[in-house]
mmCIF file of C-alpha atoms (C1' of nucleotides) in Angstrom:
data_model
loop_
_atom_site.group_PDB
_atom_site.id
_atom_site.type_symbol
_atom_site.label_atom_id
_atom_site.label_comp_id
_atom_site.label_asym_id
_atom_site.label_seq_id
_atom_site.Cartn_x
_atom_site.Cartn_y
_atom_site.Cartn_z
ATOM 1 C CA UNK A 1 1.063 68.963 -1.631
ATOM 2 C CA UNK A 2 3.328 66.300 -3.150
ATOM 3 C CA UNK A 3 4.384 64.775 -6.420
ATOM 4 C CA UNK A 4 3.795 61.464 -8.125
ATOM 5 C CA UNK A 5 5.901 59.621 -10.664
ATOM 6 C CA UNK A 6 3.480 58.640 -13.398
ATOM 7 C CA UNK A 7 6.326 57.045 -15.308
ATOM 8 C CA UNK A 8 7.072 54.680 -12.428
ATOM 9 C CA UNK A 9 6.259 50.974 -12.692
ATOM 10 C CA UNK A 10 4.602 51.305 -9.291
ATOM 11 C CA UNK A 11 0.847 51.947 -9.494
ATOM 12 C CA UNK A 12 -0.195 55.537 -8.836
ATOM 13 C CA UNK A 13 -2.644 54.595 -6.097
ATOM 14 C CA UNK A 14 0.112 52.708 -4.243
ATOM 15 C CA UNK A 15 2.428 55.717 -4.471
ATOM 16 C CA UNK A 16 -0.405 57.824 -3.119
ATOM 17 C CA UNK A 17 -0.967 55.457 -0.187
ATOM 18 C CA UNK A 18 2.736 55.547 0.674
ATOM 19 C CA UNK A 19 3.082 59.321 0.437
ATOM 20 C CA UNK A 20 -0.030 60.007 2.497
ATOM 21 C CA UNK A 21 1.041 57.411 5.059
ATOM 22 C CA UNK A 22 4.375 59.179 5.417
ATOM 23 C CA UNK A 23 2.657 62.537 5.875
ATOM 24 C CA UNK A 24 0.409 61.062 8.555
ATOM 25 C CA UNK A 25 3.168 59.166 10.339
ATOM 26 C CA UNK A 26 5.488 62.147 10.350
ATOM 27 C CA UNK A 27 2.710 64.320 11.711
ATOM 28 C CA UNK A 28 2.603 66.645 8.721
ATOM 29 C CA UNK A 29 -1.066 65.812 8.606
ATOM 30 C CA UNK A 30 -2.378 66.194 12.158
ATOM 31 C CA UNK A 31 -4.962 64.094 13.966
ATOM 32 C CA UNK A 32 -8.488 64.578 12.642
ATOM 33 C CA UNK A 33 -7.182 66.951 9.992
ATOM 34 C CA UNK A 34 -9.297 66.937 6.866
ATOM 35 C CA UNK A 35 -7.655 65.527 3.771
ATOM 36 C CA UNK A 36 -8.360 67.073 0.377
ATOM 37 C CA UNK A 37 -11.596 65.736 -1.066
ATOM 38 C CA UNK A 38 -11.408 62.979 -3.629
ATOM 39 C CA UNK A 39 -12.321 65.309 -6.477
ATOM 40 C CA UNK A 40 -10.156 68.193 -5.254
ATOM 41 C CA UNK A 41 -7.006 66.071 -4.959
ATOM 42 C CA UNK A 42 -7.752 64.462 -8.311
ATOM 43 C CA UNK A 43 -7.816 67.890 -9.902
ATOM 44 C CA UNK A 44 -4.648 69.018 -8.120
ATOM 45 C CA UNK A 45 -2.718 65.943 -9.227
ATOM 46 C CA UNK A 46 -4.483 65.732 -12.597
ATOM 47 C CA UNK A 47 -5.375 62.109 -12.101
ATOM 48 C CA UNK A 48 -8.705 60.338 -12.010
ATOM 49 C CA UNK A 49 -10.921 60.669 -8.899
ATOM 50 C CA UNK A 50 -11.387 56.895 -8.890
ATOM 51 C CA UNK A 51 -7.658 56.463 -8.373
ATOM 52 C CA UNK A 52 -7.746 58.780 -5.355
ATOM 53 C CA UNK A 53 -10.720 56.919 -3.979
ATOM 54 C CA UNK A 54 -8.881 53.636 -4.305
ATOM 55 C CA UNK A 55 -5.969 55.053 -2.309
ATOM 56 C CA UNK A 56 -8.269 56.490 0.373
ATOM 57 C CA UNK A 57 -10.119 53.171 0.643
ATOM 58 C CA UNK A 58 -6.803 51.401 1.171
ATOM 59 C CA UNK A 59 -5.673 53.925 3.797
ATOM 60 C CA UNK A 60 -8.975 53.520 5.590
ATOM 61 C CA UNK A 61 -8.705 49.716 5.645
ATOM 62 C CA UNK A 62 -5.210 50.075 7.089
ATOM 63 C CA UNK A 63 -6.504 52.342 9.835
ATOM 64 C CA UNK A 64 -4.775 55.568 8.830
ATOM 65 C CA UNK A 65 -7.826 57.615 7.897
ATOM 66 C CA UNK A 66 -11.569 57.550 8.364
ATOM 67 C CA UNK A 67 -14.187 58.814 5.971
ATOM 68 C CA UNK A 68 -17.584 60.339 6.597
ATOM 69 C CA UNK A 69 -20.073 60.474 3.753
ATOM 70 C CA UNK A 70 -20.859 64.075 2.919
ATOM 71 C CA UNK A 71 -18.156 65.398 5.243
ATOM 72 C CA UNK A 72 -14.795 64.194 4.027
ATOM 73 C CA UNK A 73 -11.808 62.017 4.900
ATOM 74 C CA UNK A 74 -9.791 62.641 8.043
ATOM 75 C CA UNK A 75 -6.563 61.504 9.673
ATOM 76 C CA UNK A 76 -7.176 58.759 12.185
ATOM 77 C CA UNK A 77 -5.734 59.757 15.589
ATOM 78 C CA UNK A 78 -2.574 57.716 16.176
ATOM 79 C CA UNK A 79 -3.417 56.608 19.676
ATOM 80 C CA UNK A 80 -6.775 55.272 18.637
ATOM 81 C CA UNK A 81 -5.527 53.156 15.760
ATOM 82 C CA UNK A 82 -6.231 49.554 16.611
ATOM 83 C CA UNK A 83 -5.400 47.423 13.648
ATOM 84 C CA UNK A 84 -4.015 44.075 14.781
ATOM 85 C CA UNK A 85 -3.961 42.832 11.204
ATOM 86 C CA UNK A 86 -1.739 45.705 10.048
ATOM 87 C CA UNK A 87 0.474 45.246 13.088
ATOM 88 C CA UNK A 88 0.918 41.583 12.234
ATOM 89 C CA UNK A 89 1.925 42.473 8.678
ATOM 90 C CA UNK A 90 4.419 45.045 9.952
ATOM 91 C CA UNK A 91 5.975 42.530 12.364
ATOM 92 C CA UNK A 92 6.427 39.991 9.587
ATOM 93 C CA UNK A 93 7.837 42.666 7.313
ATOM 94 C CA UNK A 94 10.272 43.756 10.015
ATOM 95 C CA UNK A 95 11.555 40.209 10.530
ATOM 96 C CA UNK A 96 12.116 39.720 6.817
ATOM 97 C CA UNK A 97 13.841 43.068 6.495
ATOM 98 C CA UNK A 98 16.075 42.423 9.511
ATOM 99 C CA UNK A 99 17.206 39.116 8.020
ATOM 100 C CA UNK A 100 17.822 40.809 4.699
ATOM 101 C CA UNK A 101 19.742 43.698 6.234
ATOM 102 C CA UNK A 102 21.967 41.322 8.189
ATOM 103 C CA UNK A 103 22.531 39.211 5.097
ATOM 104 C CA UNK A 104 23.633 42.296 3.195
ATOM 105 C CA UNK A 105 26.166 43.065 5.897
ATOM 106 C CA UNK A 106 24.497 45.441 8.341
ATOM 107 C CA UNK A 107 25.258 44.851 11.995
ATOM 108 C CA UNK A 108 22.454 44.787 14.559
ATOM 109 C CA UNK A 109 24.039 47.869 16.080
ATOM 110 C CA UNK A 110 23.658 49.733 12.792
ATOM 111 C CA UNK A 111 20.038 48.658 12.606
ATOM 112 C CA UNK A 112 19.408 49.638 16.216
ATOM 113 C CA UNK A 113 20.993 53.028 15.546
ATOM 114 C CA UNK A 114 18.580 53.525 12.662
ATOM 115 C CA UNK A 115 15.706 52.712 14.989
ATOM 116 C CA UNK A 116 16.875 55.249 17.570
ATOM 117 C CA UNK A 117 17.199 57.838 14.826
ATOM 118 C CA UNK A 118 13.602 57.325 13.736
ATOM 119 C CA UNK A 119 12.429 57.142 17.352
ATOM 120 C CA UNK A 120 14.032 60.463 18.113
ATOM 121 C CA UNK A 121 12.468 62.286 15.198
ATOM 122 C CA UNK A 122 9.074 61.037 16.277
ATOM 123 C CA UNK A 123 7.109 63.525 18.363
ATOM 124 C CA UNK A 124 4.314 61.356 19.697
ATOM 125 C CA UNK A 125 1.729 62.237 22.342
ATOM 126 C CA UNK B 1 10.478 23.089 -2.934
ATOM 127 C CA UNK B 2 7.803 25.720 -2.197
ATOM 128 C CA UNK B 3 4.399 26.914 -3.211
ATOM 129 C CA UNK B 4 3.087 29.914 -5.053
ATOM 130 C CA UNK B 5 -0.260 31.610 -4.878
ATOM 131 C CA UNK B 6 -1.324 32.024 -8.476
ATOM 132 C CA UNK B 7 -4.538 33.658 -7.334
ATOM 133 C CA UNK B 8 -2.630 36.389 -5.500
ATOM 134 C CA UNK B 9 -2.639 39.966 -6.768
ATOM 135 C CA UNK B 10 1.164 39.885 -6.403
ATOM 136 C CA UNK B 11 3.004 38.889 -9.597
ATOM 137 C CA UNK B 12 4.321 35.320 -9.645
ATOM 138 C CA UNK B 13 7.902 36.391 -10.366
ATOM 139 C CA UNK B 14 7.878 38.722 -7.347
ATOM 140 C CA UNK B 15 6.611 35.936 -5.113
ATOM 141 C CA UNK B 16 9.396 33.774 -6.477
ATOM 142 C CA UNK B 17 12.028 36.408 -5.752
ATOM 143 C CA UNK B 18 10.790 36.774 -2.171
ATOM 144 C CA UNK B 19 10.619 33.042 -1.471
ATOM 145 C CA UNK B 20 14.048 32.341 -2.922
ATOM 146 C CA UNK B 21 15.502 35.316 -1.056
ATOM 147 C CA UNK B 22 14.131 33.912 2.190
ATOM 148 C CA UNK B 23 15.618 30.480 1.459
ATOM 149 C CA UNK B 24 18.998 32.061 0.753
ATOM 150 C CA UNK B 25 18.944 34.415 3.734
ATOM 151 C CA UNK B 26 17.899 31.677 6.114
ATOM 152 C CA UNK B 27 20.632 29.423 4.790
ATOM 153 C CA UNK B 28 18.261 26.758 3.486
ATOM 154 C CA UNK B 29 20.079 27.228 0.215
ATOM 155 C CA UNK B 30 23.795 27.185 1.015
ATOM 156 C CA UNK B 31 26.596 29.255 -0.488
ATOM 157 C CA UNK B 32 27.386 28.288 -4.076
ATOM 158 C CA UNK B 33 24.577 25.737 -4.055
ATOM 159 C CA UNK B 34 23.066 25.181 -7.478
ATOM 160 C CA UNK B 35 19.495 26.352 -7.920
ATOM 161 C CA UNK B 36 17.090 24.368 -10.082
ATOM 162 C CA UNK B 37 17.531 25.240 -13.749
ATOM 163 C CA UNK B 38 15.118 27.671 -15.305
ATOM 164 C CA UNK B 39 13.347 24.938 -17.257
ATOM 165 C CA UNK B 40 13.363 22.413 -14.408
ATOM 166 C CA UNK B 41 11.818 24.807 -11.877
ATOM 167 C CA UNK B 42 9.308 25.938 -14.470
ATOM 168 C CA UNK B 43 8.172 22.363 -14.915
ATOM 169 C CA UNK B 44 8.046 21.728 -11.161
ATOM 170 C CA UNK B 45 5.906 24.795 -10.535
ATOM 171 C CA UNK B 46 4.000 24.443 -13.804
ATOM 172 C CA UNK B 47 4.699 28.020 -14.800
ATOM 173 C CA UNK B 48 6.476 29.478 -17.793
ATOM 174 C CA UNK B 49 10.298 29.352 -17.978
ATOM 175 C CA UNK B 50 10.347 33.038 -18.874
ATOM 176 C CA UNK B 51 8.751 33.843 -15.527
ATOM 177 C CA UNK B 52 11.466 31.900 -13.699
ATOM 178 C CA UNK B 53 14.120 33.648 -15.713
ATOM 179 C CA UNK B 54 12.680 37.007 -14.801
ATOM 180 C CA UNK B 55 12.890 36.103 -11.114
ATOM 181 C CA UNK B 56 16.466 34.815 -11.444
ATOM 182 C CA UNK B 57 17.489 37.964 -13.330
ATOM 183 C CA UNK B 58 16.058 40.067 -10.513
ATOM 184 C CA UNK B 59 17.813 37.997 -7.832
ATOM 185 C CA UNK B 60 21.072 38.331 -9.736
ATOM 186 C CA UNK B 61 20.747 42.112 -10.011
ATOM 187 C CA UNK B 62 20.118 42.257 -6.280
ATOM 188 C CA UNK B 63 23.248 40.224 -5.611
ATOM 189 C CA UNK B 64 21.684 37.069 -4.226
ATOM 190 C CA UNK B 65 22.641 34.655 -6.978
ATOM 191 C CA UNK B 66 25.039 34.452 -9.893
ATOM 192 C CA UNK B 67 24.484 32.658 -13.171
ATOM 193 C CA UNK B 68 26.923 30.927 -15.486
ATOM 194 C CA UNK B 69 25.877 30.241 -19.044
ATOM 195 C CA UNK B 70 25.755 26.517 -19.681
ATOM 196 C CA UNK B 71 26.322 25.691 -16.004
ATOM 197 C CA UNK B 72 23.448 27.049 -13.944
ATOM 198 C CA UNK B 73 22.485 29.572 -11.290
ATOM 199 C CA UNK B 74 24.085 29.518 -7.869
ATOM 200 C CA UNK B 75 23.668 31.123 -4.467
ATOM 201 C CA UNK B 76 25.956 34.103 -4.041
ATOM 202 C CA UNK B 77 28.119 33.688 -0.921
ATOM 203 C CA UNK B 78 26.806 36.050 1.756
ATOM 204 C CA UNK B 79 30.145 37.525 2.713
ATOM 205 C CA UNK B 80 30.944 38.443 -0.847
ATOM 206 C CA UNK B 81 27.718 40.286 -1.532
ATOM 207 C CA UNK B 82 28.564 43.913 -2.145
ATOM 208 C CA UNK B 83 25.492 45.721 -3.270
ATOM 209 C CA UNK B 84 25.452 49.262 -1.950
ATOM 210 C CA UNK B 85 22.340 50.049 -3.944
ATOM 211 C CA UNK B 86 20.388 47.228 -2.305
ATOM 212 C CA UNK B 87 21.711 48.257 1.091
ATOM 213 C CA UNK B 88 20.514 51.800 0.541
ATOM 214 C CA UNK B 89 17.049 50.547 -0.363
ATOM 215 C CA UNK B 90 16.946 48.358 2.739
ATOM 216 C CA UNK B 91 17.962 51.267 4.987
ATOM 217 C CA UNK B 92 15.196 53.447 3.568
ATOM 218 C CA UNK B 93 12.726 50.609 3.912
ATOM 219 C CA UNK B 94 13.777 50.082 7.519
ATOM 220 C CA UNK B 95 13.258 53.734 8.392
ATOM 221 C CA UNK B 96 9.797 53.763 6.871
ATOM 222 C CA UNK B 97 8.844 50.542 8.604
ATOM 223 C CA UNK B 98 10.145 51.764 11.969
ATOM 224 C CA UNK B 99 8.048 54.900 11.706
ATOM 225 C CA UNK B 100 5.043 52.835 10.704
ATOM 226 C CA UNK B 101 5.516 50.315 13.514
ATOM 227 C CA UNK B 102 5.795 53.092 16.093
ATOM 228 C CA UNK B 103 2.730 54.803 14.679
ATOM 229 C CA UNK B 104 0.766 51.574 14.996
ATOM 230 C CA UNK B 105 1.716 51.374 18.661
ATOM 231 C CA UNK B 106 4.852 49.242 18.835
ATOM 232 C CA UNK B 107 7.466 50.352 21.341
ATOM 233 C CA UNK B 108 11.126 50.554 20.324
ATOM 234 C CA UNK B 109 11.770 47.809 22.862
ATOM 235 C CA UNK B 110 9.364 45.511 21.030
ATOM 236 C CA UNK B 111 11.069 46.290 17.759
ATOM 237 C CA UNK B 112 14.512 45.759 19.256
ATOM 238 C CA UNK B 113 13.344 42.434 20.665
ATOM 239 C CA UNK B 114 12.258 41.377 17.210
ATOM 240 C CA UNK B 115 15.702 42.268 15.925
ATOM 241 C CA UNK B 116 17.410 40.198 18.616
ATOM 242 C CA UNK B 117 15.116 37.304 17.759
ATOM 243 C CA UNK B 118 16.110 37.391 14.107
ATOM 244 C CA UNK B 119 19.744 37.981 14.972
ATOM 245 C CA UNK B 120 19.869 34.944 17.225
ATOM 246 C CA UNK B 121 18.106 32.009 15.632
ATOM 247 C CA UNK B 122 17.389 31.705 11.961
ATOM 248 C CA UNK B 123 13.642 31.814 11.645
ATOM 249 C CA UNK B 124 11.452 30.969 8.724
ATOM 250 C CA UNK B 125 8.346 32.457 7.159
ATOM 251 C "C1'" DT C 1 -35.552 73.711 -0.066
ATOM 252 C "C1'" DT C 2 -31.849 74.373 -3.058
ATOM 253 C "C1'" DA C 3 -27.071 74.424 -4.429
ATOM 254 C "C1'" DA C 4 -22.754 72.861 -3.795
ATOM 255 C "C1'" DC C 5 -20.143 70.313 -1.549
ATOM 256 C "C1'" DT C 6 -18.723 65.467 0.408
ATOM 257 C "C1'" DG C 7 -17.915 59.936 -0.035
ATOM 258 C "C1'" DT C 8 -19.199 55.888 -2.570
ATOM 259 C "C1'" DA C 9 -20.507 52.786 -6.366
ATOM 260 C "C1'" DT C 10 -21.021 51.067 -11.088
ATOM 261 C "C1'" DT C 11 -20.069 50.262 -15.877
ATOM 262 C "C1'" DA C 12 -17.380 50.642 -20.013
ATOM 263 C "C1'" DT C 13 -13.151 51.416 -22.337
ATOM 264 C "C1'" DT C 14 -8.307 52.153 -22.854
ATOM 265 C "C1'" DA C 15 -3.562 51.411 -21.572
ATOM 266 C "C1'" DC C 16 -0.223 48.832 -19.459
ATOM 267 C "C1'" DT C 17 1.956 44.775 -17.220
ATOM 268 C "C1'" DT C 18 2.249 40.072 -16.495
ATOM 269 C "C1'" DC C 19 2.346 35.640 -18.188
ATOM 270 C "C1'" DT C 20 2.514 32.327 -21.694
ATOM 271 C "C1'" DA C 21 4.255 30.161 -25.987
ATOM 272 C "C1'" DG C 22 7.447 29.314 -29.300
ATOM 273 C "C1'" DT C 23 11.849 29.832 -31.134
ATOM 274 C "C1'" DA C 24 16.607 30.686 -31.248
ATOM 275 C "C1'" DC C 25 21.532 31.196 -29.922
ATOM 276 C "C1'" DA C 26 25.622 30.317 -27.034
ATOM 277 C "C1'" DG C 27 28.278 27.892 -23.507
ATOM 278 C "C1'" DT C 28 29.143 23.317 -20.765
ATOM 279 C "C1'" DA C 29 29.652 18.437 -20.028
ATOM 280 C "C1'" DG C 30 29.467 13.512 -20.913
ATOM 281 C "C1'" DC D 1 26.904 14.713 -31.094
ATOM 282 C "C1'" DT D 2 23.367 14.982 -27.465
ATOM 283 C "C1'" DA D 3 21.537 16.977 -23.767
ATOM 284 C "C1'" DC D 4 21.887 19.856 -20.606
ATOM 285 C "C1'" DT D 5 22.591 25.003 -19.015
ATOM 286 C "C1'" DG D 6 21.523 30.517 -19.289
ATOM 287 C "C1'" DT D 7 19.853 34.185 -22.210
ATOM 288 C "C1'" DA D 8 17.204 36.769 -25.682
ATOM 289 C "C1'" DC D 9 13.523 37.897 -28.598
ATOM 290 C "C1'" DT D 10 8.785 38.277 -30.700
ATOM 291 C "C1'" DA D 11 3.939 37.654 -30.496
ATOM 292 C "C1'" DG D 12 -0.315 37.210 -28.239
ATOM 293 C "C1'" DA D 13 -3.468 36.159 -24.306
ATOM 294 C "C1'" DA D 14 -4.830 37.363 -19.740
ATOM 295 C "C1'" DG D 15 -5.131 40.243 -15.976
ATOM 296 C "C1'" DT D 16 -4.635 44.822 -13.571
ATOM 297 C "C1'" DA D 17 -4.471 49.853 -13.416
ATOM 298 C "C1'" DA D 18 -6.251 54.056 -14.881
ATOM 299 C "C1'" DT D 19 -9.620 56.872 -17.116
ATOM 300 C "C1'" DA D 20 -14.263 58.555 -18.150
ATOM 301 C "C1'" DA D 21 -18.924 59.228 -17.333
ATOM 302 C "C1'" DT D 22 -22.701 58.738 -14.471
ATOM 303 C "C1'" DA D 23 -25.333 58.053 -10.416
ATOM 304 C "C1'" DC D 24 -26.790 57.952 -5.512
ATOM 305 C "C1'" DA D 25 -26.625 59.376 -0.662
ATOM 306 C "C1'" DG D 26 -25.278 62.332 3.202
ATOM 307 C "C1'" DT D 27 -23.724 67.251 4.881
ATOM 308 C "C1'" DT D 28 -23.749 72.130 5.024
ATOM 309 C "C1'" DA D 29 -24.779 76.774 4.261
ATOM 310 C "C1'" DA D 30 -27.507 80.211 1.912
#
DNA sequence: TTAACTGTATTATTACTTCTAGTACAGTAG
DNA sequence: CTACTGTACTAGAAGTAATAATACAGTTAA
């Protein structure tokens, strides 16, 4: 499914959150698709189930997945995500990153081009 | 000068790096301005000098400040920053954040507006 | 109902990172 | 010289991440 860098200074569960988020955002994992179970993914990646659970819990609190006891964890449909708190974080993050990019010498046109590039690759409903 | 959240789950030195970066980017700290010395800032914030040094080392490696033994640490002039590695990281970060913002429901126009906002006035945290 | 899944929670222990503390060395400036 | 500056290192305390084992509750199919 994907790989993790155990030697990284970044916590495994954070790497997991990022990777899964990317898969969801880029529509590799479709709406309402079932994710591997906590224990199954733990076995696949040879890491502890608790670490997977921590990542899933984080993804759920951010609105990317939903979990049903006894059934499994599923991708939250994009259109139905309503997480004002996450949106606020992303806006703040964007502002900081824009300032940083400009400071490092990027022009707004370069940044805008990057946005169009991402926008194009996005096949949203 | 600023405040830190010791109770945060984010390491103190990382918070320091972020705050100082913001001050530099938003021109609160001017080009070639002298930063507080490692020991002085440590005393002001009542944290260990080693923690300050770690933050300064990080800022230096990212191209935001330069340090002269016996003299002090100073803000690296914006125009002279040439850190392709940092720029690459920022571009990747931007792409991820764009995809995330769009997934959470932001339109490209909203994102572009945010960029214009940052581009125009210098805003703070 | 039972068996085998699922998510979730708890506790204990280990491993790792962060932070602190103390010390030291080298360069600068008055 | 004295008193600043950055930088480096070791040691240990404190906090976080990861593992391990166990348990409970809900779902599903035989």
